[in-house]
Short mmCIF file of C-alpha atoms in Angstrom, two decimals:
data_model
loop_
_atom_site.label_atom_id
_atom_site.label_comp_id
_atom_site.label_asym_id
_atom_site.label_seq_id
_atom_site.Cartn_x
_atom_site.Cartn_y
_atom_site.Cartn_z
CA UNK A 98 -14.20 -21.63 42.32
CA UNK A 99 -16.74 -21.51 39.82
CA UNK A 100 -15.74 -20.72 36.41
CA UNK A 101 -17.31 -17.55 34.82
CA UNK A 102 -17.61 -17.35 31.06
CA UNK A 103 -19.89 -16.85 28.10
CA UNK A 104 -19.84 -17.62 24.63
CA UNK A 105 -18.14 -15.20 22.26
CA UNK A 106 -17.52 -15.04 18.94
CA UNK A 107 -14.06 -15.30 17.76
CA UNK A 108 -13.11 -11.74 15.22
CA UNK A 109 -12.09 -13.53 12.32
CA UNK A 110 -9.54 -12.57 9.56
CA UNK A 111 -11.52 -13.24 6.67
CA UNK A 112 -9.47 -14.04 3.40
CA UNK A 113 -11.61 -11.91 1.21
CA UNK A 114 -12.23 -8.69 1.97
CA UNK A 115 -15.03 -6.29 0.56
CA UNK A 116 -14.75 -2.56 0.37
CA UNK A 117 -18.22 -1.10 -0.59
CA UNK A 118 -17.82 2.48 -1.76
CA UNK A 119 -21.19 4.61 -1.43
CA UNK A 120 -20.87 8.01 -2.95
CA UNK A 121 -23.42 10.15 -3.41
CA UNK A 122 -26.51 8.34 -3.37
CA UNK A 123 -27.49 5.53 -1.00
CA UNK A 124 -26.91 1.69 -1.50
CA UNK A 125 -29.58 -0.60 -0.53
CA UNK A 126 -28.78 -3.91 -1.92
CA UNK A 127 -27.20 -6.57 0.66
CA UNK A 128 -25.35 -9.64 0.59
CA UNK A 129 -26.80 -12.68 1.88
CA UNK A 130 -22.83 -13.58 1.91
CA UNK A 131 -22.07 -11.86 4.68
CA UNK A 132 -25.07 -13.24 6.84
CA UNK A 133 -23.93 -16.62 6.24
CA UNK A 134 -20.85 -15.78 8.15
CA UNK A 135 -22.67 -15.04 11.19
CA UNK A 136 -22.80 -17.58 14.47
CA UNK A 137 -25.57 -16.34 16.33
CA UNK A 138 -25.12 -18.90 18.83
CA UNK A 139 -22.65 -17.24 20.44
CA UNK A 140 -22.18 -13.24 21.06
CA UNK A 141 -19.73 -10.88 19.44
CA UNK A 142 -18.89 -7.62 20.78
CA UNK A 143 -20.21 -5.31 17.96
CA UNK A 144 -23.61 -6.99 18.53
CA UNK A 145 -23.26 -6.84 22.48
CA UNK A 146 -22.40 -3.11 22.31
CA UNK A 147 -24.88 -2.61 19.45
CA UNK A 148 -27.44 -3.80 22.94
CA UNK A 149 -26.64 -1.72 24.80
CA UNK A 150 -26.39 1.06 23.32
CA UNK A 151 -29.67 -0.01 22.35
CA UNK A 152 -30.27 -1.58 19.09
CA UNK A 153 -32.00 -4.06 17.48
CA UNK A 154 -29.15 -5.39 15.60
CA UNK A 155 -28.47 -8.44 18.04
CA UNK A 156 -28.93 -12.21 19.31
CA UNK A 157 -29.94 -13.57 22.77
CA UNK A 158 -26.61 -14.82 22.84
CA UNK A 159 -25.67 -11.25 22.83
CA UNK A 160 -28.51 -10.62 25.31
CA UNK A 161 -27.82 -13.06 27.51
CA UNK A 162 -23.70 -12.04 27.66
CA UNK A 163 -25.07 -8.43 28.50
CA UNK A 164 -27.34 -8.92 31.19
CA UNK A 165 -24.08 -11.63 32.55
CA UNK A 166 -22.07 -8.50 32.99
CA UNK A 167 -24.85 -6.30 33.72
CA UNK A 168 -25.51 -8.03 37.26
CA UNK A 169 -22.63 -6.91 38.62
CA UNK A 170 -21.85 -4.18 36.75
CA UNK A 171 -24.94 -1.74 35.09
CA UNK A 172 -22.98 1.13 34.83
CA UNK A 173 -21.52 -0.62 31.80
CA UNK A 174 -24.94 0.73 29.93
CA UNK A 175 -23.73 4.30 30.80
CA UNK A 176 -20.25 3.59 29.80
CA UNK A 177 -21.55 3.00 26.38
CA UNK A 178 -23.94 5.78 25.72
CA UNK A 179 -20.67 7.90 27.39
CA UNK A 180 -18.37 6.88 24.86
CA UNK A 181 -20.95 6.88 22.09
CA UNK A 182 -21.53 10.88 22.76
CA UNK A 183 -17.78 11.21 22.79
CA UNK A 184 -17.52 10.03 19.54
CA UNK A 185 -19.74 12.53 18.13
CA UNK A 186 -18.65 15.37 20.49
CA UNK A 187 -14.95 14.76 19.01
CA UNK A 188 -16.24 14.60 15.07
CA UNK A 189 -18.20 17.49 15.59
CA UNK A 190 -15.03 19.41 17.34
CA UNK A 191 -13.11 18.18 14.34
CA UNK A 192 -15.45 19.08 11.16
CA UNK A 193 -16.54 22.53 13.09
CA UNK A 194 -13.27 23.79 14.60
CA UNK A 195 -10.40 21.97 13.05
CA UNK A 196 -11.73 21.69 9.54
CA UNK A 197 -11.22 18.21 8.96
CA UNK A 198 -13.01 16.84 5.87
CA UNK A 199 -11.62 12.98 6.16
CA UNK A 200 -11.85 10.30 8.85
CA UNK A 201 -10.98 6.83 8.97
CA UNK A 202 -13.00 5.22 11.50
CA UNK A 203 -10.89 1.56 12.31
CA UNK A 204 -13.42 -0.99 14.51
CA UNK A 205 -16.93 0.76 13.58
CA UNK A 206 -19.06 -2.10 14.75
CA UNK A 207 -22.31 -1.61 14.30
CA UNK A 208 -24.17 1.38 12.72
CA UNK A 209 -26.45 2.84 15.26
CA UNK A 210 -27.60 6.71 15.54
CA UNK A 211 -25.46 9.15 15.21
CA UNK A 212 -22.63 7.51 12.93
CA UNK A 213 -19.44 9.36 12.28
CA UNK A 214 -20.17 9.93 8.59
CA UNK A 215 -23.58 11.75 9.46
CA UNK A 216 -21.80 13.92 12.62
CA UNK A 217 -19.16 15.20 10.00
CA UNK A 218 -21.86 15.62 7.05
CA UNK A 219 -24.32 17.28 9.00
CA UNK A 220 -21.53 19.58 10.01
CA UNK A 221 -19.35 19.46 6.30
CA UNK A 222 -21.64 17.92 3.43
CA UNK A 223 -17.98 17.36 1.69
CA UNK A 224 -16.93 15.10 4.33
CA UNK A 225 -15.12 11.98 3.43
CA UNK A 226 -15.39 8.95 5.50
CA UNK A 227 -13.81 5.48 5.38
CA UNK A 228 -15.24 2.92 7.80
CA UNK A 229 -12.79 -0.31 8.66
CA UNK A 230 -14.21 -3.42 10.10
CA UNK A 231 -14.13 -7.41 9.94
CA UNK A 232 -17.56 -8.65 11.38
CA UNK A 233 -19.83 -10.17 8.64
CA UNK A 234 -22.81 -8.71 9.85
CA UNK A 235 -21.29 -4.87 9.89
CA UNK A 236 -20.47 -5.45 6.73
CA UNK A 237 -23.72 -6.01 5.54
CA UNK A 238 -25.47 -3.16 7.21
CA UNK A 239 -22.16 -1.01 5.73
CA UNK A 240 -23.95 -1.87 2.20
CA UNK A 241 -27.69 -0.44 3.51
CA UNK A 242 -27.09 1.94 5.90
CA UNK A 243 -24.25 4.15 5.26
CA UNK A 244 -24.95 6.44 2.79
CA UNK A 245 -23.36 9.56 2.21
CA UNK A 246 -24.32 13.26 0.94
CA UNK A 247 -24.37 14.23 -2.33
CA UNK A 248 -21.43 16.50 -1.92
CA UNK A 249 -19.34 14.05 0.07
CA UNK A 250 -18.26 9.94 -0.29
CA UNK A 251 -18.76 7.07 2.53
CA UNK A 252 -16.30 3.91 1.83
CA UNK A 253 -16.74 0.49 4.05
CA UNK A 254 -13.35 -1.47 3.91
CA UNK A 255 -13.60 -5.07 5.24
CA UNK A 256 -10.34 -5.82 7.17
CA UNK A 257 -8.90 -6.33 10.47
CA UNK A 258 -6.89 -3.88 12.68
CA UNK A 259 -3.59 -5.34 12.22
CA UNK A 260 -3.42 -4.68 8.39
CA UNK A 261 -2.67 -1.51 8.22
CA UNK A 262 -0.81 -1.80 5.07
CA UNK A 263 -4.16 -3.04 3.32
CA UNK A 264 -6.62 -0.37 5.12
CA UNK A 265 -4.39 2.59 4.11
CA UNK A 266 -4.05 0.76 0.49
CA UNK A 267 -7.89 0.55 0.28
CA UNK A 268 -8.89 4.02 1.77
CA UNK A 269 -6.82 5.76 -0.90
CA UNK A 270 -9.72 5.37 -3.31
CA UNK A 271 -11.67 7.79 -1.04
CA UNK A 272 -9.27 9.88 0.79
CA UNK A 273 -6.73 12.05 0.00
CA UNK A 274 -3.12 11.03 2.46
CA UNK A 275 -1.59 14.32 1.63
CA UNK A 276 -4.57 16.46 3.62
CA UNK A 277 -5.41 16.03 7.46
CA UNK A 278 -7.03 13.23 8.51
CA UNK A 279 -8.91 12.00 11.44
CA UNK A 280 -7.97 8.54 12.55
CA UNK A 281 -10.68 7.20 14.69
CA UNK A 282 -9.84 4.03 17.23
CA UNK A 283 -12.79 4.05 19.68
CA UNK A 284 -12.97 0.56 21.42
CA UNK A 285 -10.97 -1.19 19.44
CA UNK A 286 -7.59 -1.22 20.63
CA UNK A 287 -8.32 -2.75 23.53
CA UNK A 288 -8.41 -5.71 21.58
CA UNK A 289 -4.79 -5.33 20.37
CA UNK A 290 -3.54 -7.00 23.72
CA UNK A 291 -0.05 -6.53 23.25
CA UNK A 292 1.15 -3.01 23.87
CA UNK A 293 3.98 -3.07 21.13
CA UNK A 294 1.83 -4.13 18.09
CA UNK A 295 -0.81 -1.41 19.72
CA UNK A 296 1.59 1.30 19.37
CA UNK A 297 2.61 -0.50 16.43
CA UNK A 298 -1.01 0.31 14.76
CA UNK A 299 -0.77 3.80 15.54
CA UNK A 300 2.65 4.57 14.87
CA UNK A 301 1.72 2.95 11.11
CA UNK A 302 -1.28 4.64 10.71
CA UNK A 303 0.27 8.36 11.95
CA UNK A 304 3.11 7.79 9.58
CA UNK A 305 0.26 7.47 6.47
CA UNK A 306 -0.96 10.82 7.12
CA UNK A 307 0.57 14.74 7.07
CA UNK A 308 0.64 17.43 9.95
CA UNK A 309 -2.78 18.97 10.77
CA UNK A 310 -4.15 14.93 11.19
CA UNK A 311 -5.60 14.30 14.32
CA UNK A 312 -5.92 10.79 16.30
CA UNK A 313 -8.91 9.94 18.47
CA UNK A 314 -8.94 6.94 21.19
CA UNK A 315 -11.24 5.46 23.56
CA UNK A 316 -10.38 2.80 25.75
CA UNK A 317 -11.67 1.09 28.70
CA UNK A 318 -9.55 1.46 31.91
CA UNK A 319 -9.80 0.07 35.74
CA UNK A 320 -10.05 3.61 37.19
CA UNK A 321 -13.94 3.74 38.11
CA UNK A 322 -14.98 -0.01 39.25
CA UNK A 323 -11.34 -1.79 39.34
CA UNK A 324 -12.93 -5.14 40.28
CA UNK A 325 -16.22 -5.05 37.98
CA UNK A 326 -13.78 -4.40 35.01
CA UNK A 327 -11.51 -7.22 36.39
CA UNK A 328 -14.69 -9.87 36.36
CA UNK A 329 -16.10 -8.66 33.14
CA UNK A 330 -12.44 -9.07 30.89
CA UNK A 331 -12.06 -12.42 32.81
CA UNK A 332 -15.77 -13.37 31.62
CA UNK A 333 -15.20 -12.19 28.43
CA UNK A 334 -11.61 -13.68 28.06
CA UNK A 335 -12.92 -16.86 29.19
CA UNK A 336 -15.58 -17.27 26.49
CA UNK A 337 -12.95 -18.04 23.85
CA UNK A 338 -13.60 -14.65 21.85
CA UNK A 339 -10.93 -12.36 20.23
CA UNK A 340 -9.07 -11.50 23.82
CA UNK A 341 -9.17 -7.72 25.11
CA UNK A 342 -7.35 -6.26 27.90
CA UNK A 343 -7.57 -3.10 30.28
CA UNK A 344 -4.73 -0.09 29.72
CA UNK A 345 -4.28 2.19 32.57
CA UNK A 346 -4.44 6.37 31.73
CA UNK A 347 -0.30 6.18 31.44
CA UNK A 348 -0.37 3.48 28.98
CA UNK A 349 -3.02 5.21 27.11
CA UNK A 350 -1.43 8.32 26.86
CA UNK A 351 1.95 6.17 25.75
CA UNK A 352 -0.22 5.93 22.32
CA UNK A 353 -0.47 9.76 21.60
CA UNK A 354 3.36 10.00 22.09
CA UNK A 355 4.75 13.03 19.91
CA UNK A 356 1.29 14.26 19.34
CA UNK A 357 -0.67 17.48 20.67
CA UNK A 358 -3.05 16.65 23.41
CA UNK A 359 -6.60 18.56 22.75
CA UNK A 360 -7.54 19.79 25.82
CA UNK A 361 -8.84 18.52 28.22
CA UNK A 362 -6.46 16.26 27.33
CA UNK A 363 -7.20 11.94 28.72
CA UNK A 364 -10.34 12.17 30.40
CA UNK A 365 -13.25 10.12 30.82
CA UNK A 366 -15.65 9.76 28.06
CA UNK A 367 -18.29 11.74 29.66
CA UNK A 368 -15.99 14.63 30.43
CA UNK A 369 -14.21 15.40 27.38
CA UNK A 370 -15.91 18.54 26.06
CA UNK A 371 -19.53 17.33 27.64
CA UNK A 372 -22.57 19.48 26.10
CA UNK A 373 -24.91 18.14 29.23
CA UNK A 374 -24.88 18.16 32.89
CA UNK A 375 -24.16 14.57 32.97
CA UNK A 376 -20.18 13.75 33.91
CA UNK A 377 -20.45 10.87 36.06
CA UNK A 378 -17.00 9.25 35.46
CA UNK A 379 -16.75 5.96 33.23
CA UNK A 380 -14.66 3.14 32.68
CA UNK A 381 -13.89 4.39 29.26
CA UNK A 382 -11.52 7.05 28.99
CA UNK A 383 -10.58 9.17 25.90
CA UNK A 384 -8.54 11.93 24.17
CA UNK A 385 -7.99 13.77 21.40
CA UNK A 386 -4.31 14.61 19.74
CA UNK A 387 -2.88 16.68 16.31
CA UNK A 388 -0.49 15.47 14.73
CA UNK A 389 2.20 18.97 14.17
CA UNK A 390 4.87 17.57 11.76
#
């Protein structure tokens, strides 16, 4: 059989970490630190998604590991864009009819339209954001394009996942852990492969933050195209990157245990509150929960 695989970067655990604080006004300067991090011979998922979703913020390694999984399974473009308009669907929903003024937002990747600190600011100028991430080159867009209202603060903390003792540490300079928070995890925990230490994460981070907090999840499942999504994780697991693996809807909803389901409660991305005509079910499904005591 012939092996499938491409090359993928590795998420490292870097053993300094940055946080990059913009309040106010926007930051421009950039370190050429952080770009000598970066392997572009080989793609990374923040720069693959940052493709297609359609950005110029990538490699033809990147490229060329796209259009791999793209040949047998273009929908995966959709997917994307789905769970892209998700994310701003569900900050929207939060800053407009919930109230929330904070969100952490763990695994940004890439800043591309439409970011979660603009969705809430647009909505609530006095929105505070903290963005979480551990890819070199996200961290040096953090320090030129996220910039915040006057009225409101945007914080970048450089860290991986799995430290949630240092990301809740960190993003006490900007938020406040006795008001509601949102706790964003879109695409990331997917990459926590092993289901304890993803419930782990979540447990860890709900426990950080009072009632009225709310906890927002995408993930990619096997529902729509079982054996694309099969093919693609064995491609992607076979290029020697960080590894990822599939949950199914029950093992998703396992993470919003003893929370308040939003309705309409685990859905695909592109029919949780849709504002188009457009819900053509994805592989990535998503929900919403509250956090009541």
């Amino acid at each position: 059989m012939e092996h499938e695989g491409v090359r993928l970067a590795r998420t490292r655990d870097h053993s300094s970490r940055t946080a990059v604080r913009l309040e106010g006004a926007p930051v421009t300067n950039t370190s050429s630190s952080a770009y000598d991090k970066l392997d572009t011979s080989v793609a990374h998922s923040a720069r693959l998604w940052n493709h297609l979703l359609g950005g110029k913020d990538n490699f033809a390694a990147d490229r060329e590991a796209a259009a791999q999984v793209l040949a047998f399974m273009p929908e995966l473009v959709q997917s994307a864009r789905f769970n892209r308009q998700f994310l701003g669907r569900a900050v929207r929903y939060l800053a407009d009819e919930v109230g929330i003024r904070q969100f952490l937002d763990i695994g940004t990747g890439l800043p591309t339209a439409d970011n979660t600190h603009e969705v809430a600011q647009s909505a609530a100028p006095d929105s505070r954001i903290v963005y979480v991430d551990n890819d070199p080159m996200v961290l040096a867009h953090a320090r030129a394009l996220l910039t915040s209202s006057p009225q409101g603060a945007t914080d970048y903390i450089d860290a991986d996942i799995r430290d949630i003792e240092r990301i809740i540490t960190e993003a006490r300079r900007t938020l406040n852990f006795d008001q509601p928070i949102a706790i964003m995890l879109l695409g990331i925990l997917n990459f926590v492969v092993d289901d304890a230490e993803a419930a782990r994460i979540v447990h860890q981070l709900l426990d950080a933050v009072p009632a009225g907090s709310h906890l927002v999840i995408s993930h990619p499942t096997r529902e729509v195209n079982p054996e694309a999504v099969d093919r693609a994780v064995r491609m992607w697991n076979a290029g020697g990157s960080a590894p990822m693996t599939i949950r199914s809807p029950a093992q998703i909803t396992d993470l919003f245990a003893g929370l308040q389901l939003i309705d309409p409660g685990l859905v695909t991305c592109s029919r949780w509150r849709p504002n188009g005509n457009d819900t053509t079910p994805a592989s990535e499904y998503c929900a919403v929960a509250r956090k009541n005591n």
